[in-house]
Amino acid sequence: MDAQGQERFREFVENRSSALLKTAVLLSGGDRHAAEDLLQNALIKAAGRWQRIDEPEAYVRRILYRQQVSRWRLKWRRRELTVAEPPEGTGGGDAASAAELRIVMRGALARLTPRQRTVLVLRYFEDLPEADVARVLGCSVGTVRSTTHRSLARLRTLAPELAALGLADAEQPPSRDYSPVEVRP
């Protein structure tokens, strides 16, 4: 990589690493150390191809997703679960409720399987359409839909505290009024 490419890469890492780390933390189930490793490996891979990358952030995000998929496909993956209990609710201000929501959400996501967590992060945190999630994960749209459905159902079962925080049910469509309509000839 030439000097100009090194400078562009350095600027990219300085400007976008915090946003990419947030995604990596969610993908890794709240384990910050695993997220840092995930991001560092993704940046190393991107650095090797930096001169040929048109959209650096999209490229690094795709590496993050694929590395996470590779981790949960490995047979020797770790089964250890490290989740801190959420603190007692203080009832004060928006900042406290936002912090409580983040803690509860991380804990809830950590209780899901890596595949379920990855699908939910891509669909709801990254706001990707089902077709894009399927393309990134290398599966069908039907698989993404069924995994999303099962993941949300499992999340509701494993983390009922999310309902207590007033989170809307992400899977339920808005209610519609199906009252009879008068048809005139």
Short mmCIF file of N, CA, C and O in Angstrom, two decimals, residues 82-156:
data_model
loop_
_atom_site.label_atom_id
_atom_site.label_comp_id
_atom_site.label_asym_id
_atom_site.label_seq_id
_atom_site.Cartn_x
_atom_site.Cartn_y
_atom_site.Cartn_z
N THR A 82 -21.15 -14.90 29.29
CA THR A 82 -20.78 -13.90 30.28
C THR A 82 -21.72 -12.72 30.14
O THR A 82 -21.59 -11.91 29.24
N VAL A 83 -22.68 -12.65 31.04
CA VAL A 83 -23.68 -11.59 30.99
C VAL A 83 -23.81 -10.99 32.38
O VAL A 83 -24.01 -11.71 33.36
N ALA A 84 -23.67 -9.69 32.46
CA ALA A 84 -23.86 -9.00 33.73
C ALA A 84 -25.35 -8.75 33.93
O ALA A 84 -26.08 -8.51 32.99
N GLU A 85 -25.79 -8.82 35.16
CA GLU A 85 -27.19 -8.53 35.47
C GLU A 85 -27.43 -7.04 35.29
O GLU A 85 -26.59 -6.22 35.65
N PRO A 86 -28.58 -6.67 34.72
CA PRO A 86 -28.87 -5.24 34.57
C PRO A 86 -29.07 -4.60 35.93
O PRO A 86 -29.57 -5.23 36.86
N PRO A 87 -28.69 -3.33 36.07
CA PRO A 87 -28.85 -2.65 37.35
C PRO A 87 -30.32 -2.35 37.62
O PRO A 87 -31.16 -2.38 36.72
N GLU A 88 -30.61 -2.06 38.87
CA GLU A 88 -31.97 -1.68 39.23
C GLU A 88 -32.35 -0.41 38.50
O GLU A 88 -31.53 0.49 38.33
N GLY A 89 -33.58 -0.32 38.06
CA GLY A 89 -34.05 0.88 37.36
C GLY A 89 -34.10 2.07 38.30
O GLY A 89 -34.59 1.97 39.42
N THR A 90 -33.57 3.21 37.87
CA THR A 90 -33.55 4.39 38.72
C THR A 90 -34.76 5.27 38.49
O THR A 90 -35.08 6.09 39.32
N GLY A 91 -35.39 5.10 37.34
CA GLY A 91 -36.57 5.90 37.06
C GLY A 91 -36.25 7.34 36.72
O GLY A 91 -37.15 8.15 36.56
N GLY A 92 -35.00 7.69 36.60
CA GLY A 92 -34.66 9.07 36.31
C GLY A 92 -34.32 9.27 34.85
O GLY A 92 -33.71 8.45 34.23
N GLY A 93 -34.77 10.29 34.26
CA GLY A 93 -34.41 10.83 32.95
C GLY A 93 -34.27 9.86 31.79
O GLY A 93 -34.30 8.65 31.94
N ASP A 94 -34.12 10.43 30.63
CA ASP A 94 -33.98 9.66 29.40
C ASP A 94 -32.64 8.94 29.32
O ASP A 94 -32.56 7.86 28.75
N ALA A 95 -31.59 9.55 29.84
CA ALA A 95 -30.26 8.93 29.77
C ALA A 95 -30.25 7.62 30.55
O ALA A 95 -29.68 6.63 30.10
N ALA A 96 -30.89 7.61 31.70
CA ALA A 96 -30.92 6.39 32.51
C ALA A 96 -31.72 5.31 31.82
O ALA A 96 -31.32 4.14 31.80
N SER A 97 -32.86 5.67 31.24
CA SER A 97 -33.67 4.66 30.57
C SER A 97 -32.99 4.15 29.31
O SER A 97 -33.11 2.97 28.97
N ALA A 98 -32.27 5.02 28.61
CA ALA A 98 -31.53 4.59 27.42
C ALA A 98 -30.41 3.62 27.82
O ALA A 98 -30.19 2.62 27.14
N ALA A 99 -29.72 3.93 28.91
CA ALA A 99 -28.66 3.05 29.38
C ALA A 99 -29.24 1.71 29.83
O ALA A 99 -28.68 0.65 29.53
N GLU A 100 -30.37 1.76 30.52
CA GLU A 100 -31.01 0.52 30.96
C GLU A 100 -31.44 -0.32 29.76
O GLU A 100 -31.24 -1.53 29.74
N LEU A 101 -31.98 0.33 28.76
CA LEU A 101 -32.39 -0.37 27.54
C LEU A 101 -31.20 -1.05 26.87
O LEU A 101 -31.28 -2.20 26.46
N ARG A 102 -30.06 -0.33 26.77
CA ARG A 102 -28.86 -0.92 26.17
C ARG A 102 -28.38 -2.14 26.94
O ARG A 102 -28.04 -3.17 26.36
N ILE A 103 -28.38 -2.04 28.25
CA ILE A 103 -27.91 -3.15 29.08
C ILE A 103 -28.83 -4.35 28.94
O ILE A 103 -28.37 -5.49 28.74
N VAL A 104 -30.13 -4.10 29.01
CA VAL A 104 -31.09 -5.20 28.91
C VAL A 104 -31.03 -5.82 27.52
O VAL A 104 -31.06 -7.04 27.36
N MET A 105 -30.92 -4.99 26.48
CA MET A 105 -30.88 -5.50 25.11
C MET A 105 -29.61 -6.33 24.87
O MET A 105 -29.68 -7.39 24.26
N ARG A 106 -28.48 -5.87 25.36
CA ARG A 106 -27.24 -6.66 25.21
C ARG A 106 -27.36 -8.01 25.90
O ARG A 106 -26.96 -9.03 25.37
N GLY A 107 -27.92 -7.98 27.11
CA GLY A 107 -28.10 -9.23 27.84
C GLY A 107 -29.05 -10.17 27.13
O GLY A 107 -28.82 -11.38 27.06
N ALA A 108 -30.11 -9.61 26.57
CA ALA A 108 -31.09 -10.43 25.85
C ALA A 108 -30.48 -11.01 24.58
O ALA A 108 -30.67 -12.19 24.27
N LEU A 109 -29.74 -10.19 23.84
CA LEU A 109 -29.10 -10.69 22.62
C LEU A 109 -28.06 -11.76 22.94
O LEU A 109 -27.88 -12.70 22.18
N ALA A 110 -27.38 -11.62 24.07
CA ALA A 110 -26.36 -12.60 24.44
C ALA A 110 -26.97 -13.97 24.73
O ALA A 110 -26.28 -14.98 24.63
N ARG A 111 -28.26 -14.00 25.06
CA ARG A 111 -28.92 -15.28 25.35
C ARG A 111 -29.32 -16.03 24.08
O ARG A 111 -29.69 -17.19 24.15
N LEU A 112 -29.27 -15.36 22.94
CA LEU A 112 -29.61 -16.02 21.68
C LEU A 112 -28.41 -16.76 21.12
O LEU A 112 -27.27 -16.51 21.52
N THR A 113 -28.66 -17.64 20.17
CA THR A 113 -27.55 -18.30 19.49
C THR A 113 -26.85 -17.27 18.60
O THR A 113 -27.46 -16.26 18.23
N PRO A 114 -25.62 -17.50 18.23
CA PRO A 114 -24.93 -16.54 17.37
C PRO A 114 -25.65 -16.29 16.05
O PRO A 114 -25.70 -15.17 15.56
N ARG A 115 -26.24 -17.33 15.47
CA ARG A 115 -26.96 -17.15 14.20
C ARG A 115 -28.18 -16.27 14.40
O ARG A 115 -28.44 -15.36 13.61
N GLN A 116 -28.95 -16.52 15.45
CA GLN A 116 -30.13 -15.72 15.72
C GLN A 116 -29.74 -14.27 15.98
O GLN A 116 -30.38 -13.34 15.48
N ARG A 117 -28.70 -14.08 16.76
CA ARG A 117 -28.23 -12.73 17.09
C ARG A 117 -27.79 -12.00 15.82
O ARG A 117 -28.13 -10.84 15.61
N THR A 118 -27.07 -12.69 14.95
CA THR A 118 -26.59 -12.07 13.72
C THR A 118 -27.75 -11.63 12.84
O THR A 118 -27.75 -10.51 12.31
N VAL A 119 -28.75 -12.47 12.69
CA VAL A 119 -29.89 -12.12 11.86
C VAL A 119 -30.62 -10.90 12.43
O VAL A 119 -30.97 -9.98 11.70
N LEU A 120 -30.83 -10.88 13.75
CA LEU A 120 -31.54 -9.74 14.35
C LEU A 120 -30.73 -8.45 14.24
O LEU A 120 -31.29 -7.38 13.99
N VAL A 121 -29.42 -8.54 14.42
CA VAL A 121 -28.58 -7.34 14.29
C VAL A 121 -28.64 -6.80 12.86
O VAL A 121 -28.80 -5.60 12.65
N LEU A 122 -28.53 -7.68 11.90
CA LEU A 122 -28.57 -7.23 10.50
C LEU A 122 -29.94 -6.65 10.14
O LEU A 122 -30.03 -5.63 9.47
N ARG A 123 -31.02 -7.29 10.60
CA ARG A 123 -32.36 -6.83 10.24
C ARG A 123 -32.75 -5.55 10.97
O ARG A 123 -33.28 -4.63 10.36
N TYR A 124 -32.51 -5.48 12.28
CA TYR A 124 -33.06 -4.38 13.07
C TYR A 124 -32.05 -3.31 13.46
O TYR A 124 -32.40 -2.15 13.54
N PHE A 125 -30.81 -3.68 13.72
CA PHE A 125 -29.81 -2.67 14.06
C PHE A 125 -29.24 -2.04 12.80
O PHE A 125 -29.16 -0.82 12.68
N GLU A 126 -28.88 -2.87 11.84
CA GLU A 126 -28.34 -2.36 10.58
C GLU A 126 -29.44 -1.99 9.59
O GLU A 126 -29.18 -1.37 8.57
N ASP A 127 -30.69 -2.39 9.88
CA ASP A 127 -31.86 -2.06 9.08
C ASP A 127 -31.73 -2.52 7.63
O ASP A 127 -32.08 -1.81 6.69
N LEU A 128 -31.21 -3.74 7.46
CA LEU A 128 -31.07 -4.31 6.12
C LEU A 128 -32.35 -5.06 5.74
O LEU A 128 -32.95 -5.72 6.59
N PRO A 129 -32.76 -4.96 4.49
CA PRO A 129 -33.90 -5.76 4.04
C PRO A 129 -33.56 -7.25 4.06
O PRO A 129 -32.39 -7.64 4.04
N GLU A 130 -34.60 -8.07 4.07
CA GLU A 130 -34.40 -9.52 4.15
C GLU A 130 -33.51 -10.04 3.02
O GLU A 130 -32.68 -10.92 3.23
N ALA A 131 -33.69 -9.51 1.82
CA ALA A 131 -32.90 -9.98 0.68
C ALA A 131 -31.41 -9.69 0.89
O ALA A 131 -30.55 -10.52 0.56
N ASP A 132 -31.09 -8.53 1.44
CA ASP A 132 -29.69 -8.19 1.70
C ASP A 132 -29.10 -9.07 2.80
O ASP A 132 -27.94 -9.49 2.72
N VAL A 133 -29.88 -9.33 3.84
CA VAL A 133 -29.41 -10.21 4.91
C VAL A 133 -29.12 -11.60 4.34
O VAL A 133 -28.10 -12.21 4.64
N ALA A 134 -30.02 -12.08 3.50
CA ALA A 134 -29.83 -13.40 2.89
C ALA A 134 -28.56 -13.43 2.05
O ALA A 134 -27.80 -14.40 2.08
N ARG A 135 -28.32 -12.36 1.30
CA ARG A 135 -27.12 -12.30 0.46
C ARG A 135 -25.86 -12.28 1.32
O ARG A 135 -24.90 -12.98 1.04
N VAL A 136 -25.88 -11.48 2.40
CA VAL A 136 -24.70 -11.38 3.27
C VAL A 136 -24.41 -12.72 3.95
O VAL A 136 -23.26 -13.14 4.04
N LEU A 137 -25.46 -13.40 4.41
CA LEU A 137 -25.27 -14.65 5.14
C LEU A 137 -25.18 -15.87 4.23
O LEU A 137 -24.89 -16.97 4.70
N GLY A 138 -25.46 -15.69 2.94
CA GLY A 138 -25.37 -16.80 2.02
C GLY A 138 -26.48 -17.82 2.21
O GLY A 138 -26.23 -19.03 2.16
N CYS A 139 -27.70 -17.35 2.45
CA CYS A 139 -28.83 -18.25 2.62
C CYS A 139 -30.03 -17.68 1.87
O CYS A 139 -29.93 -16.64 1.24
N SER A 140 -31.17 -18.35 1.96
CA SER A 140 -32.36 -17.88 1.25
C SER A 140 -33.12 -16.86 2.09
O SER A 140 -32.95 -16.77 3.31
N VAL A 141 -33.99 -16.10 1.42
CA VAL A 141 -34.83 -15.12 2.10
C VAL A 141 -35.76 -15.83 3.08
O VAL A 141 -36.01 -15.34 4.18
N GLY A 142 -36.24 -17.00 2.70
CA GLY A 142 -37.10 -17.78 3.59
C GLY A 142 -36.39 -18.17 4.87
O GLY A 142 -36.99 -18.16 5.96
N THR A 143 -35.12 -18.50 4.76
CA THR A 143 -34.33 -18.83 5.96
C THR A 143 -34.19 -17.61 6.86
O THR A 143 -34.30 -17.71 8.08
N VAL A 144 -33.98 -16.44 6.26
CA VAL A 144 -33.87 -15.21 7.05
C VAL A 144 -35.20 -14.95 7.75
O VAL A 144 -35.23 -14.62 8.95
N ARG A 145 -36.31 -15.11 7.05
CA ARG A 145 -37.63 -14.86 7.65
C ARG A 145 -37.89 -15.82 8.81
O ARG A 145 -38.33 -15.40 9.88
N SER A 146 -37.65 -17.10 8.58
CA SER A 146 -37.93 -18.07 9.65
C SER A 146 -36.99 -17.88 10.83
O SER A 146 -37.42 -17.99 11.98
N THR A 147 -35.73 -17.57 10.55
CA THR A 147 -34.78 -17.34 11.65
C THR A 147 -35.17 -16.09 12.43
O THR A 147 -35.10 -16.07 13.66
N THR A 148 -35.60 -15.04 11.72
CA THR A 148 -36.05 -13.82 12.39
C THR A 148 -37.24 -14.12 13.28
O THR A 148 -37.29 -13.72 14.45
N HIS A 149 -38.21 -14.84 12.75
CA HIS A 149 -39.42 -15.19 13.51
C HIS A 149 -39.06 -15.99 14.77
O HIS A 149 -39.50 -15.66 15.88
N ARG A 150 -38.24 -17.02 14.60
CA ARG A 150 -37.86 -17.85 15.74
C ARG A 150 -37.00 -17.08 16.75
O ARG A 150 -37.12 -17.27 17.96
N SER A 151 -36.15 -16.21 16.24
CA SER A 151 -35.29 -15.42 17.12
C SER A 151 -36.10 -14.46 17.98
O SER A 151 -35.85 -14.32 19.18
N LEU A 152 -37.07 -13.79 17.37
CA LEU A 152 -37.92 -12.87 18.13
C LEU A 152 -38.77 -13.62 19.15
O LEU A 152 -38.94 -13.16 20.28
N ALA A 153 -39.27 -14.79 18.77
CA ALA A 153 -40.05 -15.59 19.71
C ALA A 153 -39.18 -16.04 20.89
O ALA A 153 -39.60 -15.97 22.05
N ARG A 154 -37.97 -16.45 20.59
CA ARG A 154 -37.07 -16.88 21.65
C ARG A 154 -36.66 -15.70 22.53
O ARG A 154 -36.55 -15.82 23.75
N LEU A 155 -36.47 -14.54 21.91
CA LEU A 155 -36.11 -13.34 22.66
C LEU A 155 -37.24 -12.97 23.63
O LEU A 155 -36.99 -12.60 24.77
N ARG A 156 -38.49 -13.08 23.17
CA ARG A 156 -39.63 -12.79 24.04
C ARG A 156 -39.69 -13.77 25.22
O ARG A 156 -40.04 -13.38 26.32
#
